Amino acid sequence: MGSNTSDTEENRLNWPSIILDSIKRLNPWLLKDNLVMFVTELTFFIVFIMAVDPTLIPKVSSASENGFYAIVALILIITVWFSTLSDSIAEAQIRNTASSLRKMKEQMTAKRLKSSNRNNFEVVPSDQLRRGDLVLIDHGEKVPIDSEVIEGIAMVDESLLTGESANVRKSVGTTLLGGSVVTTDSLVARVSSNPDETYVSKLINLVESSSRPKTPNEIALSVLIAGFTAIFSIIIIALLFLGITLDLGIDLAVLIALYVCLLPTTIGALLPAIGISGINRMSVKRIIAKSGKAIEASGDTDALLLDKTGTITKGMRKAVRFIPSGKHTEREVGEAALLSSWDDDTPEGKSIVELSYNLGFIPHSFSTLDRSEFEEFSAATRRSSIKMSDTREFLLPKGGRGILQRKRLRRKFEPGLQQPDLEIVKGAPDAIIEYVKNKPPDFDSILTKISEDGATIMGVAEAGDVLGFIKLKDEVKPGVKEKIRALRDMDIEVVMVTGDQPQTAGIISKDVGIDDFIAKARPETKYELVKEEQKAGKIVSMIGDGTNDAPALSVADVGLAMASGTEPAKEAANMVDLESNPSKIIDVVMLGKQILMTRGTVTTFSIANDIAKYFVIVPIMFGALPELGALNLMHLSPHVAVLSALVYNAIIIPALIPLALRGTVFKPSSTMKIFLKNVMIYGLGGIILPFIAIKFFAILITVLGGVA
Amino acid sequence: MLTLEDLFVVVLVWGIVIICAWFLSKYLFFVFMGARNRLDRLFLPIENLIYWLGGVDSSRKMGWKEYFKALFYLNAAQAIIAFFILMFQQSLPLNPMHYPGMSWSLALNTVLSFSSNTNLQHYNGETTLSYLSQMSAIQFLQFTSAATGLAAGVAVIRGFAGKAKTIGNFYYDYVRSLTRVLLPLAFIAAIVLIALGVPQSIGGYSSVPTLQRGAYEILYNGPIASLVSIMQLGTNGGGYFGANSAYPLQNPTQLSNLFEIGLMMFIPTAILFLFGRTVGDNREGRTLFLSAYAIYGIDLVIAFLSTTNIAQGIEVRFGGVTSAFWTVTTTAFTTGSLNASLGAFNPIVILTAFFGMLIQGAPGGIGIGAMYLIMYVIVTIFLVGLMAGRTPEYLGIKIEGRDVKLAIAAFLTHPIIILIPTVLAFAIGAEKAVGVTSNSTGFTTIFYEFTSAAANNGSDFLGAAGNTVFFNVATGIVMWLGRYLPILFLLAIADSVAVRKRSPSQGLKTGNISFVVILVVSIFILTVLTFFPFLVLGPVLQFLQGFNTSVGGVIFGF
Amino acid sequence: MTRLKSVSGAVRMTVISLIICGMIFPLVMTGIGQVAMPWQSNGSQVYFDGKSIGSELISQNFSEPVFFHPRNDSASGVDPDITMADAMSQVPRIHNATGIPEAFLNATLIKYTQRTLFFFGTPYINVLDVNLYLVEEFPAVYSQYIQ
């Protein structure tokens, strides 16, 4: 899978169809869910009637004003159209994204067998597979879909799915998880589910569907908008009656202009688009959210649980050094390590072989490997060992560790027939002590010294004697440190969860700037931690992939599952990352914040604008009260005042469409700092800007009117 | 220019009141928030006797509906009993002047007014009410409406603090408000007022010959000091006399004048501090206090700048400064008592009075002011809080759709119940019956009447002239809606947040000065957005017609 | 049942509140006032020749030119005070009507000067106090004008 779908393709919008769609959306019946726009359209009809025949609405209109009414009506309907346009653009964007997500899935191919003959296969996109199909998976290839092994034995890397870095041995009858990688041999497997039934496919459909339930904050905002609409409706109706009763010389079109200007049209117009574009931005990052609610919750994250392996570090420990113990030399350690790791297919094992080879520590007893018996790492003993029975000379083939050759040699060997001459054991330091029974005097001091920087240490022992240590280090992912700092700046508590020893965990977490970590984590640790944090009132976000994580994912407020993860994990989570990059949980939090912030900035801006609009229209609204001219701060004549305020009110919607679709830009810093900065820009700015902009439009209208 | 006199008065009164209120808030915390204290030995037996006699359970936790029902039923029963006392005072004792009973509409208006802590008076007390009516209808309702307001405020605060996981029990709050707060404070205040020259007797009115031959004066007396004490302390505002606290027997000297100003500020200010104490963070109380006092202070400065010296309608012994101080304070605290005629002031002072009443939380009436401030905080936090990139939170409580709905409903109550009857009054020509013409002054008069009624303030231009069936009934309805709807909505919010999960890491911090500034600006903007055109048609137009120059110029004296 | 109970609770609590707040409290205060501060409690009445001539706090109807006159307007209608400026403007009239030297009248006004804010603010005088002083100082002049 790859995310190299070109952005231009996603952003290429079909404008004619968007415009057609936006015009269709002007249908009042379709607008009824958007109160403000519905009301605005209603006022359009009233003013339209006034334009057609002013006498139909007597007392508050004048016959000579047809032209003015027509212009007002035009601006009103354009205002509504700007709103439907923003919806149409957002919908078009998300459809584009969804179809590119589908394409992305198609890019994965599978070798479908036409018969039981392994060589008779065709290469098809993985989404054409159906339940019961047989697929061939050669070594080095990804498992295209969940399936069951029916032929062959192989080692499979499920590290991205389960977090376990050790490869898993898969034989007939075992289950293969889509997204895992076959690292040795090849397998034939039977597909166990249809591609459309996979959870991710369902989620993509969900993203595209236009019936999205409102999020809690959208609901609350709608209430606020409805409240303001009610307030302004009462004001306008009261003014209308007062105007008639007290003969204040009002014009209904002017009153309606004031009404529409006061209504929170900006946020009313853009609120749906902000929500859709938020989901879209997630999708562009290859994250599919089950609901907008989950995206919102991610913005509220108080505590973020990060797995060390895969999220903070690359998840691949590499041997970096051999350290001898007692009288032994570095070479002895390196040679023994090579022998012990020769049959170890884990990334660690491979890296040990590579380090020995690069340092030139090639053992003389290398030839005996063909008669060796390898005992895999087991969780019970926490060590692996190799037993060798002969020390016949054997030269390493040129080019190094030819894997096929090694296998051929091994097949000749029948384990258990001869007594071993030599046994090399490697594993966790305390497991080594358990094996050798007597601990060298310098064991602890060396161990402490070399594990200071958070490295993982393995001990190597030969024939009951500790030779020394292998130091393995995991690499911190690039960019993670900065992202964690950003999270901490935004007052989010970051907790690292790892199976490592506390000391090791402490060093890594300190290195990347995390203050809290849970070491020696067991599978149920995450669940307990999520519950505990939630009990303290926190909103908890986490990532998970393995089935073990499913309970924690389901209770977490935000659970991001890896697409490569197991189905239960994906179903328990409320978001899935198609790229299976655990570090993206951090981006999810930022995106969540951005969506909330965008709603907030447009809302505040919308309401703050009203002050200027009052000062533009109220002074010219009562024809019978010329004294109010003193409040006409911008010295606008009645028609110009009304039109320039209405034009501003309409133009600001498309002007803010990019903001709505792209989101409010912010630098990670403390919540209060971000808040105050936005208050200055959108609150104070929202008060001042319309004064300037309306004056500008007034001048423009005056000039254009002069020309006309 | 602000004068030294202005500063002197404000520093003196504010200083003393704020210090005393700080200590009162400690006391209120002990009274209402469940801590046992030494005073229990004195008060508990009395309170238990009251609960027993009343047949009420003071220990059961009440939900918002039950709390409100208990509150409303009690207030309704009190209004009904007072209604009959007013209508049939001629047949009841303590009526040495043999005043007849009130008309049904005036009695209705009066009981709706006093039970809702409004104290709008369409009558002149000294020529209308018997001693029994003054005591057992007026003073009685002044005590109980203040206790009701205090109880509701305490319940809302308790809910937001969330420590008790409930809004409490109405009878517990109501009885303790009376026994431990209002009666003892009113007792002290009444003694001080008597000492300062406010009469306290039931000896009947007499006509005495005065110094100049052939001249007589009616020497009014009555249970005035006891009434004035609770009327100011309980932010009631309804006076013994039609002229209210301008009348020398109700407010004899500058000392009594400043004392009475202090009385009306005392409990509402303490409640703001009580909020901080109860939520366990004094900074939160400080935010409400600073915001409320900032608005109050801005109004004061504008009023001082627009008030010249002694004019018609201003009592000589108070002068312009403390009359303006009183007028702004009585509207800011929604008390409604007056020590000068409203007509005496520049329209800009009336504008500040409007602001006090329309905001109702700057700092607002007893118990209710804190409630309104909390409502503004919720609306404000939701309006701007999303900009922090988090779901808006207050005190760690996530603000939900229902909270916004209820807070908006409380906020909407005002425009609905003020604008509809104002329009209606002009539409049916009701203003002509009370001698009001359809000009800016007339509009101000009617708009003020309903604003004062809705805000449970009680000051007005009409006074006894407002005694028509339309105004009696219309303002009566407005007063009760303006009283009980916001209480209902805020109790509903408080009850739900009382048990809501609280987040320890509050994203948006409300206990600091920047939030105070945002809250103050937001309160002004919300109020201006809602009432701007009507304020323009009233006091602003009056001002413009009177001075006919640019706005900025005159206020600030250029 | 619960409704009946809450209604009966409301009625009984109303009666108890009425007795405590609407009867006991004002009557107790009246008792205390009458016993401890009878002069204030009964309206701060001023006595002349042993007879009450009304409250010091209430303006009296002085219409004869020999007296200082109160204001006609004011918020309460019974404002007992006039500003110093107002009083000063009346000095020539009283001088003409009574023959009392203007210097004496001015001195009297200064003697009776109060200020709206204790030690500063607008100066004013209590009309009754000043008139009573004049009556006591010039009994012959005023005897025909008083009760």
mmCIF file of N, CA and C in Angstrom, chain B residues 39-52 180:
data_model
loop_
_atom_site.group_PDB
_atom_site.id
_atom_site.type_symbol
_atom_site.label_atom_id
_atom_site.label_comp_id
_atom_site.label_asym_id
_atom_site.label_seq_id
_atom_site.Cartn_x
_atom_site.Cartn_y
_atom_site.Cartn_z
ATOM 1 N N LEU B 39 -22.879 27.851 65.044
ATOM 2 C CA LEU B 39 -24.189 28.497 64.998
ATOM 3 C C LEU B 39 -25.326 27.485 64.930
ATOM 4 N N ASP B 40 -24.969 26.238 64.551
ATOM 5 C CA ASP B 40 -26.005 25.209 64.470
ATOM 6 C C ASP B 40 -26.782 25.091 65.778
ATOM 7 N N ARG B 41 -26.057 25.226 66.874
ATOM 8 C CA ARG B 41 -26.705 25.026 68.174
ATOM 9 C C ARG B 41 -27.826 26.044 68.382
ATOM 10 N N LEU B 42 -27.606 27.242 67.846
ATOM 11 C CA LEU B 42 -28.626 28.278 67.972
ATOM 12 C C LEU B 42 -29.739 28.085 66.949
ATOM 13 N N PHE B 43 -29.333 27.837 65.685
ATOM 14 C CA PHE B 43 -30.313 27.859 64.610
ATOM 15 C C PHE B 43 -31.017 26.537 64.352
ATOM 16 N N LEU B 44 -30.286 25.435 64.526
ATOM 17 C CA LEU B 44 -30.887 24.150 64.138
ATOM 18 C C LEU B 44 -32.226 23.873 64.812
ATOM 19 N N PRO B 45 -32.335 24.103 66.128
ATOM 20 C CA PRO B 45 -33.647 23.824 66.748
ATOM 21 C C PRO B 45 -34.766 24.657 66.112
ATOM 22 N N ILE B 46 -34.475 25.921 65.816
ATOM 23 C CA ILE B 46 -35.507 26.771 65.199
ATOM 24 C C ILE B 46 -35.871 26.226 63.837
ATOM 25 N N GLU B 47 -34.832 25.885 63.048
ATOM 26 C CA GLU B 47 -35.078 25.412 61.689
ATOM 27 C C GLU B 47 -35.829 24.083 61.698
ATOM 28 N N ASN B 48 -35.416 23.201 62.602
ATOM 29 C CA ASN B 48 -36.108 21.913 62.673
ATOM 30 C C ASN B 48 -37.570 22.097 63.044
ATOM 31 N N LEU B 49 -37.812 23.073 63.886
ATOM 32 C CA LEU B 49 -39.198 23.374 64.259
ATOM 33 C C LEU B 49 -39.979 23.856 63.029
ATOM 34 N N ILE B 50 -39.332 24.703 62.224
ATOM 35 C CA ILE B 50 -39.999 25.211 61.024
ATOM 36 C C ILE B 50 -40.298 24.071 60.048
ATOM 37 N N TYR B 51 -39.305 23.193 59.838
ATOM 38 C CA TYR B 51 -39.539 22.057 58.938
ATOM 39 C C TYR B 51 -40.693 21.203 59.458
ATOM 40 N N TRP B 52 -40.703 21.004 60.765
ATOM 41 C CA TRP B 52 -41.718 20.155 61.365
ATOM 42 C C TRP B 52 -43.102 20.777 61.225
ATOM 43 N N ARG B 180 -30.725 32.281 58.886
ATOM 44 C CA ARG B 180 -29.317 32.545 59.158
ATOM 45 C C ARG B 180 -28.761 33.741 58.401
#
